[in-house]
Coordinates of C-alpha atoms in Angstrom, one line a residue:
M1 CA 38.0 -18.1 -12.1
L2 CA 39.5 -17.5 -8.7
T3 CA 38.9 -20.1 -6.0
G4 CA 40.0 -20.9 -2.5
L5 CA 42.3 -18.6 -0.6
S6 CA 42.7 -16.2 -3.5
L7 CA 39.0 -15.6 -3.7
I8 CA 38.7 -15.2 0.1
I9 CA 41.5 -12.6 0.0
L10 CA 39.7 -10.7 -2.8
I11 CA 36.5 -10.7 -0.9
I12 CA 38.3 -9.3 2.2
V13 CA 39.9 -6.6 0.0
I14 CA 36.4 -5.7 -1.4
L15 CA 35.0 -5.5 2.1
V16 CA 37.8 -3.2 3.2
M17 CA 37.1 -1.1 0.1
I18 CA 33.4 -0.8 1.0
I19 CA 34.2 0.3 4.5
G20 CA 36.9 2.8 3.4
A21 CA 34.7 4.3 0.6
C22 CA 31.8 4.8 3.0
A23 CA 33.6 5.8 6.1
I24 CA 36.6 7.7 4.8
L25 CA 35.7 8.9 1.3
K26 CA 32.0 9.4 2.3
W27 CA 30.8 8.0 -0.9
H28 CA 27.1 7.0 -1.1
P29 CA 26.6 3.3 -0.2
F30 CA 24.6 2.7 -3.4
L31 CA 27.5 3.7 -5.6
V32 CA 30.0 1.8 -3.4
L33 CA 28.0 -1.4 -3.5
V34 CA 27.5 -1.3 -7.2
I35 CA 31.2 -0.7 -7.8
A36 CA 32.1 -3.4 -5.3
A37 CA 29.9 -5.9 -7.1
I38 CA 31.4 -5.1 -10.5
V39 CA 35.0 -5.2 -9.2
L40 CA 34.3 -8.5 -7.4
G41 CA 32.8 -10.2 -10.4
V42 CA 35.4 -9.1 -12.9
S43 CA 38.4 -9.7 -10.5
A44 CA 37.1 -13.1 -9.6
G45 CA 37.1 -14.1 -13.3
M46 CA 33.4 -14.2 -13.9
G47 CA 33.7 -12.1 -17.1
T48 CA 32.0 -8.8 -17.7
E49 CA 28.7 -10.2 -19.2
A50 CA 28.2 -12.7 -16.4
T51 CA 29.0 -10.0 -13.8
I52 CA 26.4 -7.6 -15.3
D53 CA 23.8 -10.4 -15.5
A54 CA 24.3 -11.4 -11.9
L55 CA 24.2 -7.7 -10.8
L56 CA 21.0 -6.9 -12.6
Q57 CA 19.2 -10.2 -11.6
G58 CA 20.3 -9.9 -7.9
G59 CA 19.3 -6.2 -7.6
G60 CA 16.0 -6.8 -9.5
A61 CA 15.1 -9.8 -7.3
V62 CA 15.6 -7.9 -4.1
F63 CA 13.7 -4.9 -5.4
A64 CA 10.8 -7.1 -6.4
S65 CA 10.6 -8.8 -3.1
I66 CA 11.1 -5.8 -0.7
G67 CA 11.0 -2.5 -2.6
L68 CA 7.2 -1.9 -2.4
I69 CA 7.2 -3.0 1.3
I70 CA 9.9 -0.4 2.2
A71 CA 8.0 2.3 0.2
L72 CA 4.7 1.6 1.9
G73 CA 6.2 1.3 5.3
T74 CA 7.8 4.7 4.9
I75 CA 4.6 6.3 3.7
L76 CA 2.8 4.8 6.7
G77 CA 5.3 6.3 9.1
E78 CA 5.2 9.7 7.3
T79 CA 1.4 9.7 7.5
L80 CA 1.3 8.8 11.2
E81 CA 3.8 11.6 11.8
K82 CA 1.9 14.3 9.8
T83 CA -1.5 13.5 11.2
G84 CA -0.2 13.8 14.8
A85 CA -0.9 10.1 15.4
I86 CA 2.7 9.5 16.7
T87 CA 2.4 12.2 19.3
A88 CA -1.1 10.9 20.3
I89 CA 0.3 7.3 20.7
A90 CA 3.2 8.6 22.8
T91 CA 1.0 10.7 25.0
A92 CA -1.4 7.8 25.6
L93 CA 1.4 5.4 26.5
L94 CA 2.8 7.9 29.0
K95 CA -0.6 8.3 30.6
K96 CA -0.7 4.5 31.1
T97 CA 2.7 4.4 32.7
G98 CA 2.3 7.5 34.9
K99 CA 4.8 10.1 35.9
E100 CA 6.2 7.9 38.7
K101 CA 7.5 5.5 36.0
I102 CA 8.4 8.1 33.5
L103 CA 11.7 6.7 32.3
P104 CA 10.5 3.2 31.5
G105 CA 7.4 4.8 30.0
I106 CA 9.6 7.0 27.8
S107 CA 11.7 3.9 26.7
L108 CA 8.5 2.1 25.8
M109 CA 7.1 5.1 24.0
G110 CA 10.3 5.3 21.9
A111 CA 10.2 1.6 21.1
V112 CA 6.6 1.7 20.0
T113 CA 6.7 4.9 18.0
G114 CA 10.1 3.9 16.5
I115 CA 8.4 1.0 14.6
P116 CA 6.9 3.0 11.8
V117 CA 9.1 6.2 12.0
F118 CA 12.9 6.7 11.4
C119 CA 14.6 7.1 14.8
D120 CA 16.0 10.6 14.1
S121 CA 12.6 11.9 12.9
G122 CA 10.9 10.2 15.9
F123 CA 13.3 11.9 18.3
V124 CA 12.7 15.4 16.8
I125 CA 8.9 14.8 16.9
L126 CA 8.8 13.7 20.5
S127 CA 11.5 15.9 21.9
S128 CA 9.0 18.7 22.8
L129 CA 6.8 16.2 24.6
A130 CA 9.9 14.8 26.5
R131 CA 10.9 18.4 27.5
S132 CA 7.4 19.1 28.8
L133 CA 7.4 15.8 30.8
S134 CA 10.8 16.8 32.3
K135 CA 9.4 20.1 33.5
Q136 CA 6.4 18.4 35.1
S137 CA 8.6 15.8 36.9
S138 CA 11.8 15.5 38.8
V139 CA 13.5 13.6 36.0
S140 CA 16.2 15.4 34.1
Y141 CA 15.7 16.1 30.4
G142 CA 19.1 14.4 29.6
A143 CA 17.9 11.2 31.2
I144 CA 14.5 11.4 29.4
S145 CA 16.4 12.0 26.1
I146 CA 18.6 8.9 26.6
A147 CA 15.5 6.8 27.4
L148 CA 13.7 8.1 24.3
A149 CA 16.7 7.7 22.1
T150 CA 17.5 4.1 23.0
G151 CA 13.9 3.1 22.7
L152 CA 13.7 4.5 19.2
Y153 CA 17.0 3.1 18.2
T154 CA 16.0 -0.4 19.3
S155 CA 12.9 -0.5 17.0
H156 CA 14.9 1.1 14.2
V157 CA 17.3 -1.8 13.8
L158 CA 15.1 -4.7 14.9
I159 CA 11.4 -4.4 14.1
P160 CA 9.9 -4.1 10.6
P161 CA 8.5 -2.1 8.8
T162 CA 11.6 0.0 9.5
P163 CA 13.8 -0.3 6.3
G164 CA 16.9 -1.9 7.7
P165 CA 15.3 -5.2 8.9
L166 CA 13.1 -5.2 5.8
A167 CA 16.1 -5.0 3.5
A168 CA 17.9 -7.7 5.4
A169 CA 14.8 -9.9 5.1
G170 CA 14.8 -9.3 1.4
N171 CA 18.4 -10.4 1.0
F172 CA 17.5 -13.6 2.9
N173 CA 14.4 -14.2 0.7
M174 CA 12.2 -13.7 3.7
A175 CA 9.8 -11.2 2.3
G176 CA 6.9 -13.6 3.0
D177 CA 8.1 -14.4 6.5
I178 CA 8.4 -10.8 7.9
G179 CA 5.9 -11.7 10.6
W180 CA 8.5 -13.9 12.2
I181 CA 11.1 -11.1 12.3
M182 CA 8.4 -8.8 13.8
L183 CA 7.4 -11.2 16.5
L184 CA 11.0 -12.3 17.4
G185 CA 12.2 -8.7 17.0
I186 CA 9.8 -7.6 19.7
V187 CA 11.0 -10.3 22.0
V188 CA 14.7 -9.6 21.6
S189 CA 14.0 -5.9 21.9
I190 CA 13.0 -6.3 25.6
P191 CA 16.5 -6.6 27.0
A192 CA 17.8 -3.7 24.8
I193 CA 15.0 -1.4 26.0
I194 CA 15.7 -2.4 29.7
I195 CA 19.4 -1.5 29.2
G196 CA 18.5 1.8 27.6
W197 CA 16.3 2.6 30.6
F198 CA 19.1 1.5 33.0
F199 CA 21.6 4.0 31.4
A200 CA 18.9 6.8 31.5
R201 CA 18.2 6.1 35.2
K202 CA 22.0 6.2 35.8
L203 CA 22.2 9.6 34.1
N204 CA 19.2 10.9 36.0
R205 CA 21.1 10.6 39.3
Q206 CA 23.5 13.3 38.0
N207 CA 20.4 15.5 37.3
E208 CA 22.4 18.2 35.5
I209 CA 20.6 18.8 32.2
H210 CA 17.4 20.7 32.6
P211 CA 14.7 21.3 30.0
E212 CA 15.6 24.9 29.6
A213 CA 18.9 23.9 28.1
G214 CA 17.3 22.2 25.1
I215 CA 16.1 23.6 21.9
E216 CA 12.9 25.5 22.5
E217 CA 10.1 25.4 20.0
E218 CA 6.8 27.2 20.0
V219 CA 4.2 24.5 19.5
A220 CA 0.7 25.6 19.0
P221 CA -1.9 23.6 20.9
V222 CA -3.5 21.0 18.7
I223 CA -6.3 18.5 19.1
L224 CA -4.7 15.1 18.7
P225 CA -6.6 12.1 17.2
R226 CA -7.9 9.5 19.6
F227 CA -5.4 6.8 20.6
A228 CA -7.6 3.9 19.4
F229 CA -7.8 5.4 15.9
C230 CA -4.1 6.3 15.9
I231 CA -2.9 2.8 16.8
L232 CA -5.1 1.1 14.3
P233 CA -3.0 1.9 11.2
L234 CA 0.1 0.6 13.0
L235 CA -1.5 -2.5 14.5
L236 CA -3.4 -3.6 11.4
P237 CA -0.5 -4.5 9.2
V238 CA 1.5 -5.9 12.1
I239 CA -1.4 -8.3 13.0
L240 CA -2.1 -9.2 9.4
I241 CA 1.5 -9.9 8.7
A242 CA 1.8 -12.0 11.9
M243 CA -1.3 -13.9 10.9
G244 CA 0.2 -14.6 7.5
S245 CA 3.1 -16.4 9.2
M246 CA 0.6 -18.6 11.1
I247 CA -1.7 -19.6 8.1
P248 CA 0.1 -22.9 7.4
F249 CA -0.8 -24.1 11.0
F250 CA -4.5 -23.8 10.4
N251 CA -6.7 -26.1 8.3
L252 CA -8.9 -23.6 6.4
K253 CA -11.2 -23.8 3.4
A254 CA -9.3 -23.2 0.1
S255 CA -11.4 -20.1 -0.8
F256 CA -11.0 -18.5 2.6
N257 CA -7.3 -19.5 2.8
S258 CA -6.6 -17.7 -0.5
V259 CA -8.3 -14.5 0.6
L260 CA -6.4 -14.6 3.9
I261 CA -3.1 -15.2 2.2
F262 CA -3.8 -12.2 0.0
I263 CA -4.7 -9.7 2.7
C264 CA -1.9 -11.0 5.0
N265 CA 0.7 -10.5 2.3
P266 CA 3.1 -7.8 3.7
N267 CA 2.5 -5.5 0.6
I268 CA -1.3 -5.6 1.0
A269 CA -1.2 -5.4 4.8
L270 CA 0.9 -2.3 4.7
L271 CA -1.2 -0.8 1.9
L272 CA -4.3 -1.3 4.1
G273 CA -2.4 0.4 7.0
V274 CA -1.6 3.4 4.8
F275 CA -5.2 3.9 3.7
T276 CA -6.3 3.6 7.3
A277 CA -3.8 6.2 8.3
F278 CA -5.0 8.5 5.6
L279 CA -8.5 8.5 7.2
L280 CA -7.2 9.7 10.6
P281 CA -7.7 13.4 9.9
G282 CA -10.7 12.8 7.6
F283 CA -11.1 13.7 4.0
S284 CA -10.5 17.3 4.8
Q285 CA -6.8 16.6 4.6
R286 CA -6.9 14.6 1.4
K287 CA -5.2 17.3 -0.6
K288 CA -2.1 16.8 1.6
W289 CA -1.8 13.1 0.8
N290 CA 0.3 13.6 -2.3
S291 CA 2.8 15.8 -0.4
W292 CA 3.1 13.2 2.4
I293 CA 3.6 10.4 -0.2
Q294 CA 6.2 12.5 -2.0
H295 CA 8.2 13.3 1.1
A296 CA 8.1 9.6 2.2
L297 CA 9.3 8.4 -1.2
T298 CA 12.3 10.8 -1.0
Q299 CA 13.3 9.0 2.2
A300 CA 12.5 5.5 0.9
G301 CA 14.1 5.9 -2.5
P302 CA 17.8 5.8 -1.4
I303 CA 17.1 3.0 0.9
I304 CA 15.4 0.9 -1.8
L305 CA 18.4 1.6 -4.1
I306 CA 20.9 0.7 -1.5
T307 CA 19.0 -2.5 -0.8
A308 CA 18.9 -3.4 -4.5
A309 CA 22.6 -2.7 -4.7
G310 CA 23.2 -5.0 -1.7
G311 CA 21.2 -7.7 -3.5
A312 CA 23.4 -7.2 -6.6
L313 CA 26.5 -7.6 -4.5
G314 CA 25.1 -10.7 -2.9
A315 CA 24.2 -12.2 -6.3
V316 CA 27.7 -11.7 -7.7
L317 CA 29.1 -13.2 -4.5
K318 CA 26.8 -16.2 -4.9
A319 CA 27.9 -16.6 -8.5
T320 CA 31.5 -17.0 -7.5
P321 CA 32.8 -20.4 -6.4
L322 CA 33.0 -19.3 -2.8
A323 CA 29.3 -20.0 -2.1
A324 CA 29.6 -23.5 -3.6
E325 CA 32.8 -24.2 -1.8
F326 CA 31.3 -23.0 1.5
E327 CA 28.2 -25.2 0.9
N328 CA 30.4 -28.2 0.2
M329 CA 32.4 -27.5 3.3
I330 CA 29.4 -27.6 5.6
A331 CA 27.6 -30.4 3.7
G332 CA 27.2 -33.5 5.7
K333 CA 28.6 -31.9 8.8
N334 CA 26.6 -31.3 11.9
F335 CA 26.9 -27.5 11.9
S336 CA 24.6 -25.5 14.1
L337 CA 23.4 -22.3 12.7
I338 CA 24.0 -20.6 16.1
I339 CA 27.8 -20.4 15.3
F340 CA 27.0 -17.9 12.4
Y341 CA 25.1 -15.5 14.7
P342 CA 28.2 -14.0 16.3
I343 CA 30.0 -14.0 12.9
A344 CA 27.1 -12.0 11.4
F345 CA 27.0 -9.8 14.5
L346 CA 30.7 -8.9 14.3
L347 CA 30.6 -8.1 10.6
S348 CA 27.6 -5.9 11.0
A349 CA 29.1 -4.2 14.1
G350 CA 32.4 -3.5 12.2
L351 CA 30.5 -1.9 9.4
K352 CA 28.3 0.1 11.7
T353 CA 31.2 1.4 13.8
A354 CA 33.2 2.3 10.7
Q355 CA 30.6 4.1 8.6
G356 CA 27.8 5.1 11.0
S357 CA 24.7 3.9 9.3
S358 CA 22.7 1.0 10.9
T359 CA 20.6 0.5 7.8
A360 CA 23.7 0.3 5.6
A361 CA 25.3 -2.2 8.0
L362 CA 22.2 -4.4 7.9
I363 CA 22.0 -4.3 4.1
I364 CA 25.7 -4.9 3.4
T365 CA 26.1 -7.7 6.0
S366 CA 22.9 -9.5 4.9
S367 CA 24.0 -9.3 1.3
I368 CA 27.3 -11.0 2.2
M369 CA 25.9 -13.6 4.6
A370 CA 22.8 -14.6 2.6
P371 CA 24.6 -16.3 -0.4
L372 CA 27.0 -18.0 1.9
L373 CA 24.3 -19.6 3.9
A374 CA 21.9 -20.3 1.0
G375 CA 22.7 -24.0 1.2
M376 CA 22.5 -24.2 5.0
P377 CA 19.7 -26.4 6.3
F378 CA 17.3 -24.4 8.5
N379 CA 15.2 -26.4 10.9
H380 CA 12.7 -23.6 11.2
V381 CA 12.1 -20.2 9.6
A382 CA 12.6 -18.7 13.1
E383 CA 16.3 -19.6 12.9
K384 CA 16.8 -17.5 9.8
A385 CA 14.7 -14.7 11.4
L386 CA 17.0 -14.8 14.4
L387 CA 20.0 -14.6 12.1
V388 CA 18.6 -11.4 10.6
L389 CA 18.1 -10.0 14.1
S390 CA 21.7 -10.9 15.0
I391 CA 22.8 -8.7 12.1
G392 CA 20.5 -6.0 13.6
A393 CA 22.2 -6.5 16.9
G394 CA 25.5 -5.8 15.3
A395 CA 24.0 -2.8 13.5
M396 CA 23.5 -1.3 17.0
V397 CA 27.2 -1.4 17.9
V398 CA 28.1 1.4 18.3
S399 CA 26.4 4.7 17.7
H400 CA 29.1 7.5 17.9
A401 CA 30.3 10.6 16.2
N402 CA 30.0 9.3 12.6
D403 CA 26.2 8.5 13.1
S404 CA 23.9 11.4 12.3
Y405 CA 21.5 10.1 15.0
F406 CA 24.2 10.7 17.6
W407 CA 24.2 14.4 16.7
V408 CA 20.4 14.7 16.6
I409 CA 20.3 13.5 20.2
N410 CA 23.2 15.8 21.1
Q411 CA 21.6 18.9 19.6
Y412 CA 18.1 18.4 21.0
S413 CA 19.1 17.1 24.5
K414 CA 22.1 19.5 24.9
L415 CA 24.0 16.6 26.5
P416 CA 27.8 17.2 26.2
V417 CA 29.6 14.9 23.8
S418 CA 31.5 13.3 26.7
R419 CA 28.2 12.3 28.3
M420 CA 26.8 11.1 25.0
Y421 CA 29.6 8.7 24.7
R422 CA 29.3 7.6 28.4
Y423 CA 25.5 7.1 28.4
F424 CA 24.4 6.6 24.8
T425 CA 27.3 5.1 22.9
T426 CA 28.1 2.7 25.8
A427 CA 24.4 1.8 26.1
T428 CA 24.3 0.9 22.3
F429 CA 27.2 -1.5 22.9
F430 CA 25.5 -3.4 25.7
M431 CA 22.2 -3.3 23.9
G432 CA 23.7 -5.0 20.9
I433 CA 25.4 -7.7 23.0
A434 CA 22.1 -8.3 24.9
V435 CA 20.2 -8.7 21.6
L436 CA 22.8 -11.2 20.3
A437 CA 22.6 -13.2 23.5
S438 CA 18.8 -13.3 23.3
C439 CA 18.9 -14.5 19.6
M440 CA 21.3 -17.3 20.5
L441 CA 19.2 -18.4 23.5
L442 CA 16.0 -18.3 21.5
S443 CA 17.6 -20.3 18.7
L444 CA 17.9 -23.2 21.1
L445 CA 14.1 -23.5 21.1
F446 CA 13.9 -24.3 17.4

């Protein structure tokens, strides 16, 4: 079996192959990751049988830990979208901030609504509301679009239950500690949201893109659900999952403790959120539930498969001598986990910039880093959560022409491509750097 420098060179070749196949050949990441895992195992001298065993066990383990969570999170987002809850939440948030603070309000609106909904879907859903707000204020539609886009983008890569952070958590065996990623993800999102707002404000001074330039849609007036009801399906799983991370700190009776552990499990918490969301429009809409679930699963399916394939690659990598050699290298040495944050960031940023998908960058990077750091002593689970968020920071850098989200913003905002690069792409670069810096600073507390 290959060891040392030969194995490192092979892994670098495999990584280049992954980037080339995704970015140049436009192959689906699922197929690329499966092929990469097989090529790595066989080329490293593991043998065909051992390679297949590692591939199946690794993919199955990740699917078991995170597959249902991704599916339920996607169903929750789809239901909130179809019931009008997302629009109701956005409208209520903007009423709280007021028109005089419309840009920070839009940024916050994007960040909150981006937690359960894919960022591209969220932008399409809220673009009509953003256009209406622009007409009622002195703020340009282009600036509002940048504020909305960066807010959505931040949550998309940093805060579960969006699929990317969930998948990365699964690769690091953190399915039971998602609450920490949620809580710390919210904290490190703050500087990213502020940077997005800064670039939106900067664009607003140009004041060239008006609402009339955007894509007009005829939207029939609808009666939106009440904000308190709309926010409940989103807050319920978040609160339960966060509580689940805190249970060890409380001295509870065994019977109550077991019940609490059950309902605070991320799978159960999200399932409760889904059923709460189903009740928003009442039972009159129950015939539509199946179509909502079906549409959500068509979105979740590829992500679950890519996540499982990433887990398979990670398992094959862990089965090679590299993981053991790396563990021996750091054993007994006073390594701080903080040095791996920028490494994870750079790998994720390279993948994001090359192939365009933030979710794929999160999955591939975490599948590579997790087995290498399996033997690393963590002082606190928060350190591992911050490592996941450092990968998310890299997955923000940068969104440009090979990212479908870039073109969604371009088409709906009618911002010229040159301005997209100047105000959105540049913003994503500084957002990622700010999140990485925040992760490194927070790690000093643990």
